[in-house]
CSV table of C-alpha atoms and ligand atoms in Angstrom, one decimal:
chain,number,residue,atom,x,y,z
A,24,UNK,CA,119.6,70.0,117.7
A,25,UNK,CA,116.9,72.6,118.2
A,26,UNK,CA,117.1,76.0,119.8
A,27,UNK,CA,114.3,76.2,122.3
A,28,UNK,CA,112.5,78.6,124.6
A,29,UNK,CA,111.0,77.1,127.6
A,30,UNK,CA,108.6,79.3,129.7
A,31,UNK,CA,107.2,78.2,133.1
A,32,UNK,CA,104.2,79.9,134.7
A,33,UNK,CA,103.5,80.8,138.5
A,34,UNK,CA,102.1,77.3,139.4
A,35,UNK,CA,105.2,75.7,137.8
A,36,UNK,CA,107.6,77.5,140.0
A,37,UNK,CA,105.4,77.7,143.1
A,38,UNK,CA,108.2,76.8,145.6
A,39,UNK,CA,111.7,75.5,145.4
A,40,UNK,CA,110.6,71.8,145.0
A,41,UNK,CA,108.7,72.9,141.9
A,42,UNK,CA,111.8,74.9,140.6
A,43,UNK,CA,113.8,71.7,141.0
A,44,UNK,CA,111.2,70.0,138.8
A,45,UNK,CA,111.6,72.8,136.2
A,46,UNK,CA,115.4,72.3,136.4
A,47,UNK,CA,114.9,68.5,135.5
A,48,UNK,CA,112.9,69.6,132.4
A,49,UNK,CA,115.7,71.9,131.4
A,50,UNK,CA,118.4,69.2,131.9
A,51,UNK,CA,116.6,66.7,129.8
A,52,UNK,CA,116.6,69.2,126.9
A,53,UNK,CA,120.4,70.1,127.4
A,54,UNK,CA,121.1,66.6,127.6
A,55,UNK,CA,119.2,66.0,124.4
A,56,UNK,CA,121.7,68.4,122.6
A,57,UNK,CA,119.3,71.4,122.6
A,58,UNK,CA,120.0,75.0,123.2
A,59,UNK,CA,117.9,76.4,125.8
A,60,UNK,CA,116.7,79.8,127.0
A,61,UNK,CA,114.2,79.9,129.9
A,62,UNK,CA,111.6,82.5,130.9
A,63,UNK,CA,110.1,82.3,134.4
A,64,UNK,CA,107.0,84.0,136.0
A,65,UNK,CA,107.0,84.9,139.8
A,66,UNK,CA,105.8,82.0,142.2
A,67,UNK,CA,102.1,81.9,142.0
A,68,UNK,CA,100.3,84.3,144.3
A,69,UNK,CA,103.5,86.5,144.6
A,70,UNK,CA,102.5,89.1,142.0
A,71,UNK,CA,99.1,89.5,143.6
A,72,UNK,CA,100.5,90.0,147.1
A,73,UNK,CA,103.1,92.6,145.6
A,74,UNK,CA,100.1,94.4,144.0
A,75,UNK,CA,98.2,94.3,147.2
A,76,UNK,CA,101.2,95.7,149.3
A,77,UNK,CA,101.6,98.4,146.8
A,78,UNK,CA,97.9,99.6,147.1
A,79,UNK,CA,98.1,99.3,150.9
A,80,UNK,CA,101.1,101.4,151.0
A,81,UNK,CA,99.5,104.2,148.9
A,82,UNK,CA,96.2,103.7,146.8
A,83,UNK,CA,97.4,106.5,144.4
A,84,UNK,CA,101.0,105.3,143.8
A,85,UNK,CA,103.7,106.3,141.3
A,86,UNK,CA,103.3,104.0,138.4
A,87,UNK,CA,107.3,103.7,138.2
A,88,UNK,CA,107.5,102.4,141.9
A,89,UNK,CA,104.6,100.0,141.2
A,90,UNK,CA,106.8,98.4,138.5
A,91,UNK,CA,109.8,98.4,140.9
A,92,UNK,CA,107.8,96.4,143.4
A,93,UNK,CA,105.8,94.0,141.2
A,94,UNK,CA,108.7,93.0,139.0
A,95,UNK,CA,110.7,91.7,142.0
A,96,UNK,CA,108.8,88.3,142.1
A,97,UNK,CA,110.5,87.2,138.9
A,98,UNK,CA,114.0,88.2,140.3
A,99,UNK,CA,113.7,85.6,143.1
A,100,UNK,CA,112.5,82.6,140.7
A,101,UNK,CA,115.3,83.3,138.0
A,102,UNK,CA,118.0,83.4,140.9
A,103,UNK,CA,116.7,80.2,142.4
A,104,UNK,CA,116.5,78.4,139.2
A,105,UNK,CA,120.1,79.4,138.3
A,106,UNK,CA,121.6,78.2,141.5
A,107,UNK,CA,119.7,74.9,141.2
A,108,UNK,CA,120.9,74.4,137.5
A,109,UNK,CA,124.5,75.3,138.5
A,110,UNK,CA,124.4,72.8,141.4
A,111,UNK,CA,123.4,70.1,138.8
A,112,UNK,CA,126.6,71.0,136.7
A,113,UNK,CA,124.6,73.1,134.2
A,114,UNK,CA,126.2,76.5,133.0
A,115,UNK,CA,123.2,78.8,133.8
A,116,UNK,CA,123.0,82.6,134.3
A,117,UNK,CA,120.0,84.8,135.2
A,118,UNK,CA,119.0,87.9,133.4
A,119,UNK,CA,116.8,90.8,134.5
A,120,UNK,CA,114.9,92.7,131.8
A,121,UNK,CA,117.3,95.7,131.8
A,122,UNK,CA,120.4,93.4,131.6
A,123,UNK,CA,119.6,92.0,128.2
A,124,UNK,CA,118.1,94.7,127.6
A,125,UNK,CA,114.3,94.2,126.9
A,126,UNK,CA,113.5,97.6,125.7
A,127,UNK,CA,109.8,98.6,126.0
A,128,UNK,CA,107.5,101.6,125.6
A,129,UNK,CA,107.0,104.1,128.3
A,130,UNK,CA,103.7,103.0,129.7
A,131,UNK,CA,104.5,101.7,133.1
A,132,UNK,CA,102.4,98.8,134.3
A,133,UNK,CA,101.3,98.0,130.7
A,134,UNK,CA,104.5,98.5,128.6
A,135,UNK,CA,104.9,96.8,125.2
A,136,UNK,CA,108.2,95.2,124.1
A,137,UNK,CA,109.8,97.2,121.2
A,138,UNK,CA,113.2,95.8,120.9
A,139,UNK,CA,115.5,93.0,122.2
A,140,UNK,CA,119.0,92.3,121.1
A,141,UNK,CA,119.5,88.6,121.4
A,142,UNK,CA,123.1,88.6,120.1
A,143,UNK,CA,124.9,88.0,123.6
A,144,UNK,CA,122.4,85.4,124.6
A,145,UNK,CA,123.0,83.5,121.3
A,146,UNK,CA,126.7,83.9,121.7
A,147,UNK,CA,126.8,82.4,125.2
A,148,UNK,CA,124.6,79.5,124.1
A,149,UNK,CA,126.9,78.7,121.1
A,150,UNK,CA,130.4,79.3,122.7
A,151,UNK,CA,129.7,78.5,126.4
A,152,UNK,CA,126.6,76.2,126.3
A,153,UNK,CA,125.1,78.7,128.8
A,154,UNK,CA,121.3,78.6,129.6
A,155,UNK,CA,119.9,82.0,129.8
A,156,UNK,CA,117.3,82.2,132.8
A,157,UNK,CA,115.3,85.4,132.0
A,158,UNK,CA,112.8,87.3,134.2
A,159,UNK,CA,109.5,87.2,132.5
A,160,UNK,CA,107.0,90.4,132.6
A,161,UNK,CA,109.6,93.0,132.9
A,162,UNK,CA,111.7,95.3,130.6
A,163,UNK,CA,113.3,98.8,130.6
A,164,UNK,CA,111.6,101.9,129.4
A,165,UNK,CA,112.7,105.0,127.4
A,166,UNK,CA,113.2,106.7,131.0
A,167,UNK,CA,115.8,104.0,131.7
A,168,UNK,CA,113.6,102.6,134.5
A,169,UNK,CA,112.0,99.2,135.1
A,170,UNK,CA,108.8,98.6,133.3
A,171,UNK,CA,106.2,95.7,133.5
A,172,UNK,CA,104.1,94.4,130.7
A,173,UNK,CA,100.6,93.8,132.4
A,174,UNK,CA,99.4,90.8,134.2
A,175,UNK,CA,100.2,87.4,132.5
A,176,UNK,CA,103.0,89.3,130.6
A,177,UNK,CA,105.7,86.4,130.9
A,178,UNK,CA,104.1,84.7,127.9
A,179,UNK,CA,104.8,87.8,125.8
A,180,UNK,CA,108.4,88.0,127.1
A,181,UNK,CA,108.8,84.2,126.1
A,182,UNK,CA,107.6,84.8,122.5
A,183,UNK,CA,109.5,88.0,122.1
A,184,UNK,CA,112.8,86.3,123.3
A,185,UNK,CA,112.1,83.3,120.9
A,186,UNK,CA,111.7,85.8,118.0
A,187,UNK,CA,114.9,87.7,119.1
A,188,UNK,CA,117.1,84.4,119.3
A,189,UNK,CA,115.5,82.8,116.3
A,190,UNK,CA,114.3,79.9,118.2
A,191,UNK,CA,112.8,76.9,116.7
A,192,UNK,CA,110.0,76.7,119.2
A,193,UNK,CA,108.6,78.5,122.2
A,194,UNK,CA,107.2,76.0,124.7
A,195,UNK,CA,104.8,77.5,127.2
A,196,UNK,CA,104.8,75.0,130.2
A,197,UNK,CA,101.8,75.4,132.6
A,198,UNK,CA,99.5,73.4,134.8
A,199,UNK,CA,97.5,71.8,131.9
A,200,UNK,CA,98.9,69.7,129.2
A,201,UNK,CA,97.7,71.7,126.1
A,202,UNK,CA,95.0,74.0,124.8
A,203,UNK,CA,91.6,72.4,125.3
A,204,UNK,CA,88.2,72.9,123.5
A,205,UNK,CA,87.3,74.8,126.6
A,206,UNK,CA,88.7,75.4,130.2
A,207,UNK,CA,89.1,71.9,131.5
A,208,UNK,CA,88.4,73.2,135.0
A,209,UNK,CA,84.8,74.0,133.9
A,210,UNK,CA,84.3,70.9,131.5
A,211,UNK,CA,86.3,67.9,132.7
A,212,UNK,CA,85.6,66.1,129.5
A,213,UNK,CA,87.0,68.9,127.2
A,214,UNK,CA,89.1,67.6,124.5
A,215,UNK,CA,92.9,68.4,124.2
A,216,UNK,CA,93.7,70.0,120.7
A,217,UNK,CA,96.9,68.6,119.0
A,218,UNK,CA,96.8,71.9,116.8
A,219,UNK,CA,95.2,75.1,116.7
A,220,UNK,CA,95.6,77.9,114.2
A,221,UNK,CA,97.0,81.3,115.2
A,222,UNK,CA,93.8,83.1,114.4
A,223,UNK,CA,91.7,80.7,116.5
A,224,UNK,CA,94.2,80.9,119.4
A,225,UNK,CA,94.2,84.7,119.2
A,226,UNK,CA,90.4,84.8,119.4
A,227,UNK,CA,90.4,82.3,122.2
A,228,UNK,CA,92.9,84.2,124.2
A,229,UNK,CA,91.1,87.6,123.6
A,230,UNK,CA,87.7,85.9,124.7
A,231,UNK,CA,88.9,84.5,127.9
A,232,UNK,CA,91.0,81.3,127.5
A,233,UNK,CA,93.9,82.7,129.8
A,234,UNK,CA,96.1,79.8,128.9
A,235,UNK,CA,98.0,82.1,126.6
A,236,UNK,CA,98.0,85.8,126.9
A,237,UNK,CA,96.5,87.6,123.7
A,238,UNK,CA,99.6,89.8,123.1
A,239,UNK,CA,101.9,86.7,123.0
A,240,UNK,CA,99.8,85.0,120.3
A,241,UNK,CA,99.9,88.2,118.2
A,242,UNK,CA,103.6,88.4,118.4
A,243,UNK,CA,104.0,84.8,117.6
A,244,UNK,CA,101.9,85.4,114.5
A,245,UNK,CA,103.7,88.5,113.5
A,246,UNK,CA,107.2,87.1,114.0
A,247,UNK,CA,106.4,83.5,112.7
A,248,UNK,CA,107.3,82.0,116.1
A,249,UNK,CA,106.3,78.3,116.6
A,250,UNK,CA,104.3,78.4,119.8
A,251,UNK,CA,103.2,75.3,121.9
A,252,UNK,CA,101.5,74.7,125.3
A,253,UNK,CA,102.5,71.7,127.5
A,254,UNK,CA,102.5,70.6,131.1
A,255,UNK,CA,105.3,71.2,133.6
A,256,UNK,CA,103.7,68.4,135.6
A,257,UNK,CA,104.5,65.6,133.3
A,258,UNK,CA,107.4,63.4,134.4
A,259,UNK,CA,110.5,65.5,133.5
A,260,UNK,CA,112.6,62.3,133.4
A,261,UNK,CA,110.4,60.1,131.1
A,262,UNK,CA,109.5,62.9,128.7
A,263,UNK,CA,111.3,62.7,125.4
A,264,UNK,CA,113.7,65.6,124.6
A,265,UNK,CA,112.6,67.9,121.7
A,266,UNK,CA,113.7,67.1,118.2
A,267,UNK,CA,113.4,69.6,115.3
A,268,UNK,CA,111.6,66.9,113.4
A,269,UNK,CA,108.8,67.2,115.9
A,270,UNK,CA,107.7,70.4,114.3
A,271,UNK,CA,109.5,70.8,111.0
A,272,UNK,CA,107.2,68.7,109.2
A,273,UNK,CA,103.7,69.4,110.4
A,274,UNK,CA,102.3,69.6,106.7
A,275,UNK,CA,102.8,66.0,106.3
A,276,UNK,CA,100.5,65.2,109.3
A,277,UNK,CA,103.4,64.5,111.7
A,278,UNK,CA,102.9,65.7,115.1
A,279,UNK,CA,105.0,64.5,117.9
A,280,UNK,CA,104.5,67.4,120.2
A,281,UNK,CA,103.0,66.2,123.6
A,282,UNK,CA,101.0,69.3,124.1
A,283,UNK,CA,99.3,71.7,121.6
A,284,UNK,CA,101.1,73.4,118.7
A,285,UNK,CA,99.8,76.7,117.5
A,286,UNK,CA,100.4,76.7,113.8
A,287,UNK,CA,99.1,77.9,110.4
A,288,UNK,CA,95.6,77.1,109.3
A,289,UNK,CA,97.1,75.0,106.4
A,290,UNK,CA,99.1,72.9,108.6
A,291,UNK,CA,95.9,71.6,110.5
A,292,UNK,CA,94.7,68.4,108.8
A,293,UNK,CA,91.2,67.8,110.3
A,294,UNK,CA,89.6,71.2,110.7
A,295,UNK,CA,86.5,71.0,113.2
A,296,UNK,CA,83.6,73.5,112.6
A,297,UNK,CA,84.2,74.8,116.2
A,298,UNK,CA,87.5,74.5,118.0
A,299,UNK,CA,86.8,76.2,121.2
A,300,UNK,CA,84.4,77.8,123.7
A,301,UNK,CA,85.5,80.5,126.0
A,302,UNK,CA,83.9,82.6,128.9
A,303,UNK,CA,85.1,86.0,130.1
A,304,UNK,CA,83.9,87.6,133.4
A,305,UNK,CA,85.9,90.7,132.7
A,306,UNK,CA,83.0,92.7,131.4
A,307,UNK,CA,80.4,95.0,133.0
A,308,UNK,CA,77.1,96.1,131.4
A,309,UNK,CA,75.9,99.6,131.5
A,310,UNK,CA,72.2,100.4,130.6
A,311,UNK,CA,71.1,104.1,129.7
A,312,UNK,CA,67.3,104.1,130.2
A,313,UNK,CA,65.2,106.4,128.1
A,314,UNK,CA,67.5,108.1,125.9
A,315,UNK,CA,66.1,110.1,122.8
A,316,UNK,CA,65.8,108.0,119.8
A,317,UNK,CA,67.4,110.5,117.4
A,318,UNK,CA,70.4,110.9,115.1
A,319,UNK,CA,73.6,111.8,117.0
A,320,UNK,CA,72.7,110.0,120.4
A,321,UNK,CA,75.2,107.2,120.0
A,322,UNK,CA,78.1,109.5,119.1
A,323,UNK,CA,77.3,111.5,122.2
A,324,UNK,CA,77.7,108.5,124.4
A,325,UNK,CA,80.5,106.7,122.6
A,326,UNK,CA,82.9,109.6,121.8
A,327,UNK,CA,83.6,110.6,125.3
A,328,UNK,CA,84.0,106.9,126.3
A,329,UNK,CA,86.7,106.6,123.6
A,330,UNK,CA,88.3,109.7,124.5
A,331,UNK,CA,88.7,108.3,128.0
A,332,UNK,CA,90.4,105.2,126.4
A,333,UNK,CA,87.5,103.0,127.4
A,334,UNK,CA,87.0,100.1,125.1
A,335,UNK,CA,83.3,99.4,124.4
A,336,UNK,CA,82.7,95.9,123.1
A,337,UNK,CA,79.0,94.9,122.8
A,338,UNK,CA,76.3,97.5,122.0
A,339,UNK,CA,72.6,96.8,121.9
A,340,UNK,CA,69.9,99.5,121.2
A,341,UNK,CA,66.4,98.6,121.8
A,342,UNK,CA,63.7,99.5,119.2
A,343,UNK,CA,61.7,102.4,120.7
A,344,UNK,CA,58.1,101.8,120.9
A,345,UNK,CA,56.9,105.2,120.6
A,346,UNK,CA,59.7,106.5,118.2
A,347,UNK,CA,60.9,109.0,120.9
A,348,UNK,CA,62.6,107.2,123.6
A,349,UNK,CA,64.7,104.0,123.9
A,350,UNK,CA,67.3,102.1,126.1
A,351,UNK,CA,70.9,101.6,125.1
A,352,UNK,CA,73.0,98.8,126.7
A,353,UNK,CA,76.7,98.3,126.2
A,354,UNK,CA,79.7,96.5,127.8
A,355,UNK,CA,83.1,97.8,129.1
A,356,UNK,CA,86.0,96.2,130.7
A,357,UNK,CA,84.8,95.7,134.4
A,358,UNK,CA,88.0,97.5,135.7
A,359,UNK,CA,86.8,100.4,133.8
A,360,UNK,CA,83.3,100.5,135.0
A,361,UNK,CA,83.5,103.2,137.5
A,362,UNK,CA,85.4,105.4,135.0
A,363,UNK,CA,82.8,104.7,132.3
A,364,UNK,CA,80.0,105.6,134.7
A,365,UNK,CA,81.5,108.9,135.7
A,366,UNK,CA,82.3,109.8,132.1
A,367,UNK,CA,78.7,109.2,131.2
A,368,UNK,CA,77.3,111.1,134.3
A,369,UNK,CA,79.6,114.0,133.2
A,370,UNK,CA,78.0,114.0,129.7
A,371,UNK,CA,74.3,113.6,130.7
A,372,UNK,CA,73.4,117.2,129.7
A,373,UNK,CA,74.5,116.1,126.2
A,374,UNK,CA,73.0,112.6,126.3
A,375,UNK,CA,69.9,113.1,128.3
A,376,UNK,CA,69.2,109.7,129.9
A,377,UNK,CA,66.6,109.1,132.6
A,378,UNK,CA,68.5,106.5,134.6
A,379,UNK,CA,71.9,104.6,134.3
A,380,UNK,CA,72.1,101.0,135.5
A,381,UNK,CA,75.4,99.1,135.9
A,382,UNK,CA,76.1,95.4,136.5
A,383,UNK,CA,79.0,93.2,136.8
A,384,UNK,CA,76.9,90.1,137.0
A,385,UNK,CA,77.4,89.0,133.4
A,386,UNK,CA,79.5,86.7,131.4
A,387,UNK,CA,80.4,86.7,127.7
A,388,UNK,CA,80.5,83.2,126.2
A,389,UNK,CA,82.0,82.8,122.7
A,390,UNK,CA,82.2,80.1,120.2
A,391,UNK,CA,85.3,80.0,117.9
A,392,UNK,CA,86.3,78.2,114.8
A,393,UNK,CA,87.7,78.9,111.4
A,394,UNK,CA,85.1,76.4,110.0
A,395,UNK,CA,82.5,79.1,110.3
A,396,UNK,CA,83.9,80.8,107.4
A,397,UNK,CA,82.5,78.1,105.1
A,398,UNK,CA,79.6,76.7,107.2
A,399,UNK,CA,76.2,78.3,108.1
A,400,UNK,CA,74.3,77.5,111.2
A,401,UNK,CA,76.9,77.8,114.0
A,402,UNK,CA,75.4,80.8,115.5
A,403,UNK,CA,71.8,79.2,115.1
A,404,UNK,CA,72.9,76.2,117.1
A,405,UNK,CA,74.2,78.5,119.8
A,406,UNK,CA,71.0,80.5,120.2
A,407,UNK,CA,69.0,77.2,120.1
A,408,UNK,CA,71.1,75.5,122.7
A,409,UNK,CA,70.9,78.3,125.2
A,410,UNK,CA,67.1,78.6,124.6
A,411,UNK,CA,66.6,75.0,125.4
A,412,UNK,CA,68.3,75.6,128.7
A,413,UNK,CA,66.2,78.8,129.3
A,414,UNK,CA,69.2,81.1,129.3
A,415,UNK,CA,68.4,84.6,128.1
A,416,UNK,CA,70.8,86.4,125.7
A,417,UNK,CA,71.3,90.0,126.5
A,418,UNK,CA,73.7,90.9,123.6
A,419,UNK,CA,75.3,89.3,120.6
A,420,UNK,CA,78.4,90.0,118.6
A,421,UNK,CA,79.9,88.1,115.6
A,422,UNK,CA,83.0,88.1,113.5
A,423,UNK,CA,84.2,85.8,110.8
A,424,UNK,CA,85.4,83.2,113.1
A,425,UNK,CA,83.5,83.7,116.3
A,426,UNK,CA,80.1,84.4,117.8
A,427,UNK,CA,79.8,85.9,121.3
A,428,UNK,CA,76.7,86.3,123.5
A,429,UNK,CA,76.3,88.1,127.0
A,430,UNK,CA,74.4,86.2,129.5
A,431,UNK,CA,73.6,86.3,133.3
A,432,UNK,CA,76.8,85.1,135.2
A,433,UNK,CA,75.0,82.5,137.2
A,434,UNK,CA,74.5,80.5,133.9
A,435,UNK,CA,78.1,80.4,133.0
A,436,UNK,CA,78.9,76.5,133.6
A,437,UNK,CA,75.5,75.5,132.3
A,438,UNK,CA,76.0,77.4,129.2
A,439,UNK,CA,79.6,76.3,128.5
A,440,UNK,CA,78.8,72.6,129.2
A,441,UNK,CA,75.6,72.8,127.0
A,442,UNK,CA,77.5,74.4,124.1
A,443,UNK,CA,80.4,72.0,124.5
A,444,UNK,CA,77.9,69.1,124.0
A,445,UNK,CA,76.0,70.8,121.2
A,446,UNK,CA,79.0,71.2,119.1
A,447,UNK,CA,80.2,67.5,119.7
A,448,UNK,CA,83.3,68.6,121.5
A,449,UNK,CA,82.9,66.2,124.4
A,450,UNK,CA,85.5,63.4,124.9
A,451,UNK,CA,83.4,60.3,124.9
B,24,ADP,P1,100.4,80.0,134.1
B,24,ADP,O1,100.5,80.5,135.7
B,24,ADP,O2,101.2,78.9,133.9
B,24,ADP,O3,100.8,81.2,133.2
B,24,ADP,P2,97.6,80.4,133.8
B,24,ADP,O4,96.8,80.2,134.9
B,24,ADP,O5,97.9,81.6,133.1
B,24,ADP,O6,99.0,79.5,133.8
B,24,ADP,O7,97.0,79.4,132.4
B,24,ADP,C1,96.6,78.2,132.6
B,24,ADP,C2,95.2,77.9,132.9
B,24,ADP,O8,94.4,78.4,131.9
B,24,ADP,C3,94.7,76.5,133.1
B,24,ADP,O9,94.9,76.2,134.6
B,24,ADP,C4,93.3,76.5,132.7
B,24,ADP,O10,92.4,76.5,133.8
B,24,ADP,C5,93.1,77.8,132.0
B,24,ADP,N1,92.5,77.6,130.8
B,24,ADP,C6,91.3,78.4,130.3
B,24,ADP,N2,91.0,78.0,129.2
B,24,ADP,C7,91.6,77.0,128.7
B,24,ADP,C8,91.7,76.2,127.6
B,24,ADP,N3,91.0,76.4,126.5
B,24,ADP,N4,92.7,75.3,127.4
B,24,ADP,C9,93.6,75.0,128.5
B,24,ADP,N5,93.6,75.8,129.7
B,24,ADP,C10,92.6,76.8,129.7
B,25,LIG,N1,103.9,87.2,137.4
B,25,LIG,C1,103.3,88.0,136.4
B,25,LIG,C2,101.8,87.9,136.9
B,25,LIG,O1,101.4,87.2,137.7
B,25,LIG,C3,103.6,87.7,135.1
B,25,LIG,C4,103.3,86.3,134.7
B,25,LIG,O2,103.0,85.4,135.6
B,25,LIG,O3,103.1,86.0,133.5
B,25,LIG,O4,100.8,88.6,136.1
B,26,MG,MG1,99.5,82.5,132.3
């Protein structure tokens, strides 16, 4: 017997027929003797629509009311799944964030989970064989009002609940059957990974692989939650119910999980040099033309940006030809572009640039792998591959296990495919 958390994303609960399919996955696990808690997203497209309605109603809206509106999508899906499960003879009960409660920080629209008491859910599982069907993405803030966790936040709810009820595994069911070497929608011959380390998954998520939300991987790492990705579109009736031996013996090379397990580095037998390639279109580029090349200029640019809570990711300063003037290019999240631009403009007296250029037509491509710690040449191969395709690199950043480059957005598919081949990741 295992205690499992099963999370289903928007495409897996897109309508009542899909929710019936989800119910069959749950029945399989219950029949297999497992204790189950379920986390659901809203139906795909619903949250976008709720956000659009809110902006239509008033572009400058109260963040508490935004949360009241956008959290409603999950209320519908948990209710529907609960009645379907009940009609199949399964004892199920829906839970909104405040009913558990899932206590969060005060930041409406981007709250962080702070505390969950899982005792009542565990009691009902053990004494009444009841399945908890929990709304993802929402909680209750210190002001006793509803909060939401930010887009894609149901993954975080799932991991946090798994930690709170001491689950053996947290399975994220989605529309692909695991974590791939790159987005399978861009590279059809991407390889499914049987296992990936927490560190690599964290980098992949934060660098654009949206199959898992970064915060959920972080929480799983901190609380040692076993996390996995698998498909809700595999046949729910022929799939095998989960057994605790599926994941209790990873170090011996045993891996019966049908999707991808996120685990410790030492539980991965054959470590590849590169385990994944990601792309992110969420950044924008700002160039300040002809700033003075003298000490203190960077501080005058980046201190006001950090005071405005704008995250700067990549920075390149050109070498000045005359020792007097240079150009500075940096990236910010594209959602913050207008704000960053106005912060810079307000500080121009202090900075003294001639011109400001901004573009969202860029993409960040990253190559990730713990193998980089012990092998040289990964970055060189990346630059060489892009050069052969005639793709210009605008900026570069590296860390212990990743190399990222900024390129023109038009080359996104060409770059990802070429790199995928260059690191021998293609399924042949
Ligand atoms: P859900 O609605 O279930 O939360 P998401 O759309 O958030 O699903 O995440 C699943 C999607 O993530 C897939 O459809 C896939 O296109 C995308 N994706 C991006 N990178 C990867 C990757 N490396 N491996 C698997 N899927 C990826
Ligand atoms: N429904 C929310 C969203 O679309 C949360 C989630 O699906 O994870 O962002
Ligand atoms: Mg998601």
